[in-house]
Amino acid sequence: MLEGVPVLLSFAPADALWAQWIRGALQAAGHTVEMLPAGTGFAHRIASALAGADPVIILVSAEHRASHSDWSAVPVSTGLTVLRLDSCPVPPALRAADCESLHDLDEEEALEILMAAVGGPQSPFSRTP
Protein backbone atom coordinates (compact mmCIF):
# COMPACT_ATOMS: atom_id res chain seq x y z
CA MET A 1 0.00 0.00 0.00
CA LEU A 2 1.26 3.46 -0.81
CA GLU A 3 1.77 5.85 2.05
CA GLY A 4 -1.06 8.42 2.37
CA VAL A 5 -0.81 12.15 2.38
CA PRO A 6 1.04 13.41 5.48
CA VAL A 7 -1.12 15.56 7.74
CA LEU A 8 0.12 17.89 10.49
CA LEU A 9 -2.30 17.88 13.43
CA SER A 10 -1.91 20.67 15.98
CA PHE A 11 -3.83 20.60 19.25
CA ALA A 12 -3.86 21.85 22.82
CA PRO A 13 -2.48 19.26 25.27
CA ALA A 14 -5.89 19.27 27.01
CA ASP A 15 -7.44 18.05 23.74
CA ALA A 16 -5.09 15.07 23.35
CA LEU A 17 -7.97 12.54 23.37
CA TRP A 18 -9.59 14.31 20.40
CA ALA A 19 -6.23 14.43 18.65
CA GLN A 20 -5.66 10.72 19.21
CA TRP A 21 -9.11 9.87 17.81
CA ILE A 22 -8.47 12.06 14.75
CA ARG A 23 -5.01 10.53 14.25
CA GLY A 24 -6.53 7.05 14.39
CA ALA A 25 -9.25 7.94 11.88
CA LEU A 26 -6.75 9.51 9.49
CA GLN A 27 -4.34 6.59 9.77
CA ALA A 28 -7.20 4.14 9.15
CA ALA A 29 -7.94 6.11 5.96
CA GLY A 30 -4.31 5.71 4.83
CA HIS A 31 -2.82 9.04 5.91
CA THR A 32 0.31 9.58 7.96
CA VAL A 33 -0.11 12.00 10.84
CA GLU A 34 2.41 14.18 12.63
CA MET A 35 1.13 15.21 16.06
CA LEU A 36 2.04 18.74 17.13
CA PRO A 37 0.95 19.70 20.65
CA ALA A 38 0.71 23.45 21.09
CA GLY A 39 3.74 24.82 22.84
CA THR A 40 6.76 26.95 22.14
CA GLY A 41 7.23 27.41 18.42
CA PHE A 42 4.16 25.45 17.34
CA ALA A 43 2.82 28.32 15.19
CA HIS A 44 6.11 28.52 13.29
CA ARG A 45 6.04 24.74 12.67
CA ILE A 46 2.50 25.12 11.26
CA ALA A 47 3.67 27.99 9.02
CA SER A 48 6.52 25.81 7.71
CA ALA A 49 4.14 22.95 6.97
CA LEU A 50 1.76 25.27 5.12
CA ALA A 51 4.62 26.28 2.82
CA GLY A 52 4.34 22.77 1.36
CA ALA A 53 1.39 20.97 -0.16
CA ASP A 54 0.37 18.78 2.78
CA PRO A 55 -2.77 19.53 4.82
CA VAL A 56 -2.63 21.07 8.29
CA ILE A 57 -5.41 20.67 10.83
CA ILE A 58 -5.59 22.86 13.91
CA LEU A 59 -7.92 21.81 16.73
CA VAL A 60 -9.27 24.75 18.70
CA SER A 61 -11.22 24.68 21.93
CA ALA A 62 -11.73 26.72 25.06
CA GLU A 63 -8.72 24.81 26.43
CA HIS A 64 -6.33 26.17 23.79
CA ARG A 65 -4.02 28.73 25.35
CA ALA A 66 -2.36 30.13 22.21
CA SER A 67 -1.95 33.90 22.18
CA HIS A 68 -3.06 36.35 19.51
CA SER A 69 0.56 36.61 18.35
CA ASP A 70 0.78 32.79 18.07
CA TRP A 71 -2.29 32.70 15.83
CA SER A 72 -1.08 35.70 13.84
CA ALA A 73 2.07 33.72 12.95
CA VAL A 74 -0.06 31.09 11.18
CA PRO A 75 -0.60 31.97 7.52
CA VAL A 76 -4.16 31.36 6.38
CA SER A 77 -3.69 29.44 3.14
CA THR A 78 -4.92 26.49 1.15
CA GLY A 79 -4.41 23.32 3.10
CA LEU A 80 -5.27 24.80 6.50
CA THR A 81 -8.38 23.54 8.25
CA VAL A 82 -9.48 24.71 11.68
CA LEU A 83 -11.71 22.28 13.58
CA ARG A 84 -13.64 23.57 16.59
CA LEU A 85 -14.10 21.00 19.34
CA ASP A 86 -16.53 23.01 21.44
CA SER A 87 -18.57 26.20 21.20
CA CYS A 88 -15.54 28.50 21.52
CA PRO A 89 -15.08 31.02 18.69
CA VAL A 90 -12.36 30.58 16.10
CA PRO A 91 -9.41 32.92 16.85
CA PRO A 92 -9.78 36.11 14.74
CA ALA A 93 -6.47 35.50 12.91
CA LEU A 94 -7.76 32.13 11.66
CA ARG A 95 -11.30 33.07 10.63
CA ALA A 96 -10.43 33.28 6.93
CA ALA A 97 -9.32 29.62 6.99
CA ASP A 98 -11.57 26.66 6.24
CA CYS A 99 -13.32 26.35 9.62
CA GLU A 100 -15.61 23.53 10.66
CA SER A 101 -17.11 22.45 13.96
CA LEU A 102 -17.05 18.93 15.36
CA HIS A 103 -19.01 20.11 18.40
CA ASP A 104 -22.19 18.07 18.99
CA LEU A 105 -21.67 15.90 15.88
CA ASP A 106 -21.94 12.13 15.87
CA GLU A 107 -18.93 10.05 14.80
CA GLU A 108 -20.09 9.65 11.19
CA GLU A 109 -20.62 13.39 10.73
CA ALA A 110 -17.26 14.18 12.33
CA LEU A 111 -15.50 11.65 10.07
CA GLU A 112 -17.11 13.19 6.98
CA ILE A 113 -15.77 16.64 7.91
CA LEU A 114 -12.37 15.20 8.77
CA MET A 115 -12.01 13.32 5.48
CA ALA A 116 -13.09 16.41 3.52
CA ALA A 117 -10.34 18.39 5.29
CA VAL A 118 -7.63 16.04 4.00
CA GLY A 119 -9.05 15.27 0.58
CA GLY A 120 -10.62 11.95 1.49
CA PRO A 121 -9.35 8.49 2.31
CA GLN A 122 -6.16 7.39 0.57
CA SER A 123 -5.73 4.12 -1.28
CA PRO A 124 -3.05 2.69 -3.56
CA PHE A 125 -5.40 3.37 -6.48
CA SER A 126 -6.16 7.02 -5.69
CA ARG A 127 -2.68 8.39 -6.39
CA THR A 128 -0.86 8.66 -9.66
CA PRO A 129 2.77 7.45 -9.76
PDB file of C-alpha atoms in Angstrom:
ATOM      1  CA  MET A   1       0.000   0.000   0.000  1.00  0.00           C
ATOM      2  CA  LEU A   2       1.258   3.465  -0.810  1.00  0.00           C
ATOM      3  CA  GLU A   3       1.775   5.853   2.045  1.00  0.00           C
ATOM      4  CA  GLY A   4      -1.056   8.416   2.370  1.00  0.00           C
ATOM      5  CA  VAL A   5      -0.808  12.152   2.379  1.00  0.00           C
ATOM      6  CA  PRO A   6       1.039  13.414   5.481  1.00  0.00           C
ATOM      7  CA  VAL A   7      -1.117  15.564   7.742  1.00  0.00           C
ATOM      8  CA  LEU A   8       0.116  17.891  10.490  1.00  0.00           C
ATOM      9  CA  LEU A   9      -2.302  17.885  13.431  1.00  0.00           C
ATOM     10  CA  SER A  10      -1.910  20.669  15.983  1.00  0.00           C
ATOM     11  CA  PHE A  11      -3.831  20.597  19.254  1.00  0.00           C
ATOM     12  CA  ALA A  12      -3.860  21.850  22.820  1.00  0.00           C
ATOM     13  CA  PRO A  13      -2.482  19.262  25.268  1.00  0.00           C
ATOM     14  CA  ALA A  14      -5.885  19.269  27.013  1.00  0.00           C
ATOM     15  CA  ASP A  15      -7.438  18.055  23.737  1.00  0.00           C
ATOM     16  CA  ALA A  16      -5.090  15.072  23.351  1.00  0.00           C
ATOM     17  CA  LEU A  17      -7.968  12.542  23.372  1.00  0.00           C
ATOM     18  CA  TRP A  18      -9.594  14.306  20.404  1.00  0.00           C
ATOM     19  CA  ALA A  19      -6.230  14.432  18.649  1.00  0.00           C
ATOM     20  CA  GLN A  20      -5.659  10.716  19.208  1.00  0.00           C
ATOM     21  CA  TRP A  21      -9.111   9.870  17.811  1.00  0.00           C
ATOM     22  CA  ILE A  22      -8.470  12.060  14.751  1.00  0.00           C
ATOM     23  CA  ARG A  23      -5.013  10.534  14.247  1.00  0.00           C
ATOM     24  CA  GLY A  24      -6.530   7.052  14.394  1.00  0.00           C
ATOM     25  CA  ALA A  25      -9.247   7.937  11.879  1.00  0.00           C
ATOM     26  CA  LEU A  26      -6.750   9.514   9.490  1.00  0.00           C
ATOM     27  CA  GLN A  27      -4.343   6.590   9.775  1.00  0.00           C
ATOM     28  CA  ALA A  28      -7.197   4.141   9.148  1.00  0.00           C
ATOM     29  CA  ALA A  29      -7.936   6.115   5.955  1.00  0.00           C
ATOM     30  CA  GLY A  30      -4.309   5.712   4.827  1.00  0.00           C
ATOM     31  CA  HIS A  31      -2.818   9.039   5.907  1.00  0.00           C
ATOM     32  CA  THR A  32       0.306   9.583   7.959  1.00  0.00           C
ATOM     33  CA  VAL A  33      -0.110  12.002  10.841  1.00  0.00           C
ATOM     34  CA  GLU A  34       2.412  14.180  12.632  1.00  0.00           C
ATOM     35  CA  MET A  35       1.125  15.210  16.057  1.00  0.00           C
ATOM     36  CA  LEU A  36       2.038  18.745  17.130  1.00  0.00           C
ATOM     37  CA  PRO A  37       0.948  19.698  20.650  1.00  0.00           C
ATOM     38  CA  ALA A  38       0.710  23.449  21.085  1.00  0.00           C
ATOM     39  CA  GLY A  39       3.742  24.822  22.835  1.00  0.00           C
ATOM     40  CA  THR A  40       6.760  26.948  22.144  1.00  0.00           C
ATOM     41  CA  GLY A  41       7.228  27.409  18.419  1.00  0.00           C
ATOM     42  CA  PHE A  42       4.165  25.453  17.336  1.00  0.00           C
ATOM     43  CA  ALA A  43       2.824  28.319  15.186  1.00  0.00           C
ATOM     44  CA  HIS A  44       6.110  28.524  13.289  1.00  0.00           C
ATOM     45  CA  ARG A  45       6.037  24.744  12.671  1.00  0.00           C
ATOM     46  CA  ILE A  46       2.503  25.123  11.257  1.00  0.00           C
ATOM     47  CA  ALA A  47       3.671  27.994   9.022  1.00  0.00           C
ATOM     48  CA  SER A  48       6.521  25.811   7.709  1.00  0.00           C
ATOM     49  CA  ALA A  49       4.140  22.949   6.973  1.00  0.00           C
ATOM     50  CA  LEU A  50       1.759  25.266   5.122  1.00  0.00           C
ATOM     51  CA  ALA A  51       4.617  26.285   2.821  1.00  0.00           C
ATOM     52  CA  GLY A  52       4.342  22.767   1.355  1.00  0.00           C
ATOM     53  CA  ALA A  53       1.392  20.966  -0.164  1.00  0.00           C
ATOM     54  CA  ASP A  54       0.368  18.781   2.782  1.00  0.00           C
ATOM     55  CA  PRO A  55      -2.768  19.529   4.820  1.00  0.00           C
ATOM     56  CA  VAL A  56      -2.632  21.070   8.287  1.00  0.00           C
ATOM     57  CA  ILE A  57      -5.412  20.665  10.830  1.00  0.00           C
ATOM     58  CA  ILE A  58      -5.594  22.855  13.914  1.00  0.00           C
ATOM     59  CA  LEU A  59      -7.916  21.810  16.726  1.00  0.00           C
ATOM     60  CA  VAL A  60      -9.267  24.746  18.703  1.00  0.00           C
ATOM     61  CA  SER A  61     -11.221  24.684  21.934  1.00  0.00           C
ATOM     62  CA  ALA A  62     -11.733  26.723  25.057  1.00  0.00           C
ATOM     63  CA  GLU A  63      -8.722  24.807  26.430  1.00  0.00           C
ATOM     64  CA  HIS A  64      -6.328  26.172  23.793  1.00  0.00           C
ATOM     65  CA  ARG A  65      -4.017  28.734  25.351  1.00  0.00           C
ATOM     66  CA  ALA A  66      -2.360  30.135  22.215  1.00  0.00           C
ATOM     67  CA  SER A  67      -1.945  33.899  22.177  1.00  0.00           C
ATOM     68  CA  HIS A  68      -3.059  36.347  19.509  1.00  0.00           C
ATOM     69  CA  SER A  69       0.563  36.608  18.350  1.00  0.00           C
ATOM     70  CA  ASP A  70       0.776  32.789  18.067  1.00  0.00           C
ATOM     71  CA  TRP A  71      -2.289  32.702  15.832  1.00  0.00           C
ATOM     72  CA  SER A  72      -1.077  35.696  13.835  1.00  0.00           C
ATOM     73  CA  ALA A  73       2.074  33.722  12.945  1.00  0.00           C
ATOM     74  CA  VAL A  74      -0.059  31.088  11.180  1.00  0.00           C
ATOM     75  CA  PRO A  75      -0.604  31.970   7.521  1.00  0.00           C
ATOM     76  CA  VAL A  76      -4.155  31.361   6.378  1.00  0.00           C
ATOM     77  CA  SER A  77      -3.686  29.441   3.144  1.00  0.00           C
ATOM     78  CA  THR A  78      -4.923  26.489   1.146  1.00  0.00           C
ATOM     79  CA  GLY A  79      -4.407  23.315   3.099  1.00  0.00           C
ATOM     80  CA  LEU A  80      -5.269  24.801   6.497  1.00  0.00           C
ATOM     81  CA  THR A  81      -8.379  23.535   8.253  1.00  0.00           C
ATOM     82  CA  VAL A  82      -9.485  24.712  11.681  1.00  0.00           C
ATOM     83  CA  LEU A  83     -11.713  22.281  13.580  1.00  0.00           C
ATOM     84  CA  ARG A  84     -13.639  23.573  16.587  1.00  0.00           C
ATOM     85  CA  LEU A  85     -14.096  21.003  19.339  1.00  0.00           C
ATOM     86  CA  ASP A  86     -16.532  23.007  21.442  1.00  0.00           C
ATOM     87  CA  SER A  87     -18.565  26.199  21.200  1.00  0.00           C
ATOM     88  CA  CYS A  88     -15.544  28.502  21.517  1.00  0.00           C
ATOM     89  CA  PRO A  89     -15.079  31.023  18.692  1.00  0.00           C
ATOM     90  CA  VAL A  90     -12.360  30.578  16.096  1.00  0.00           C
ATOM     91  CA  PRO A  91      -9.413  32.918  16.849  1.00  0.00           C
ATOM     92  CA  PRO A  92      -9.775  36.106  14.740  1.00  0.00           C
ATOM     93  CA  ALA A  93      -6.470  35.503  12.907  1.00  0.00           C
ATOM     94  CA  LEU A  94      -7.765  32.125  11.662  1.00  0.00           C
ATOM     95  CA  ARG A  95     -11.304  33.072  10.635  1.00  0.00           C
ATOM     96  CA  ALA A  96     -10.430  33.281   6.927  1.00  0.00           C
ATOM     97  CA  ALA A  97      -9.324  29.620   6.989  1.00  0.00           C
ATOM     98  CA  ASP A  98     -11.571  26.660   6.236  1.00  0.00           C
ATOM     99  CA  CYS A  99     -13.317  26.351   9.615  1.00  0.00           C
ATOM    100  CA  GLU A 100     -15.614  23.533  10.664  1.00  0.00           C
ATOM    101  CA  SER A 101     -17.107  22.449  13.963  1.00  0.00           C
ATOM    102  CA  LEU A 102     -17.053  18.926  15.364  1.00  0.00           C
ATOM    103  CA  HIS A 103     -19.011  20.108  18.401  1.00  0.00           C
ATOM    104  CA  ASP A 104     -22.187  18.071  18.986  1.00  0.00           C
ATOM    105  CA  LEU A 105     -21.668  15.895  15.876  1.00  0.00           C
ATOM    106  CA  ASP A 106     -21.935  12.132  15.865  1.00  0.00           C
ATOM    107  CA  GLU A 107     -18.927  10.054  14.803  1.00  0.00           C
ATOM    108  CA  GLU A 108     -20.086   9.646  11.189  1.00  0.00           C
ATOM    109  CA  GLU A 109     -20.624  13.389  10.731  1.00  0.00           C
ATOM    110  CA  ALA A 110     -17.259  14.177  12.331  1.00  0.00           C
ATOM    111  CA  LEU A 111     -15.503  11.650  10.073  1.00  0.00           C
ATOM    112  CA  GLU A 112     -17.112  13.189   6.985  1.00  0.00           C
ATOM    113  CA  ILE A 113     -15.772  16.635   7.915  1.00  0.00           C
ATOM    114  CA  LEU A 114     -12.369  15.203   8.774  1.00  0.00           C
ATOM    115  CA  MET A 115     -12.014  13.324   5.479  1.00  0.00           C
ATOM    116  CA  ALA A 116     -13.093  16.412   3.523  1.00  0.00           C
ATOM    117  CA  ALA A 117     -10.339  18.386   5.293  1.00  0.00           C
ATOM    118  CA  VAL A 118      -7.628  16.039   3.998  1.00  0.00           C
ATOM    119  CA  GLY A 119      -9.051  15.274   0.577  1.00  0.00           C
ATOM    120  CA  GLY A 120     -10.618  11.948   1.492  1.00  0.00           C
ATOM    121  CA  PRO A 121      -9.348   8.492   2.312  1.00  0.00           C
ATOM    122  CA  GLN A 122      -6.160   7.389   0.573  1.00  0.00           C
ATOM    123  CA  SER A 123      -5.727   4.119  -1.279  1.00  0.00           C
ATOM    124  CA  PRO A 124      -3.053   2.692  -3.565  1.00  0.00           C
ATOM    125  CA  PHE A 125      -5.396   3.370  -6.485  1.00  0.00           C
ATOM    126  CA  SER A 126      -6.164   7.016  -5.687  1.00  0.00           C
ATOM    127  CA  ARG A 127      -2.682   8.391  -6.391  1.00  0.00           C
ATOM    128  CA  THR A 128      -0.860   8.655  -9.656  1.00  0.00           C
ATOM    129  CA  PRO A 129       2.773   7.452  -9.764  1.00  0.00           C
TER     130      PRO A 129
END
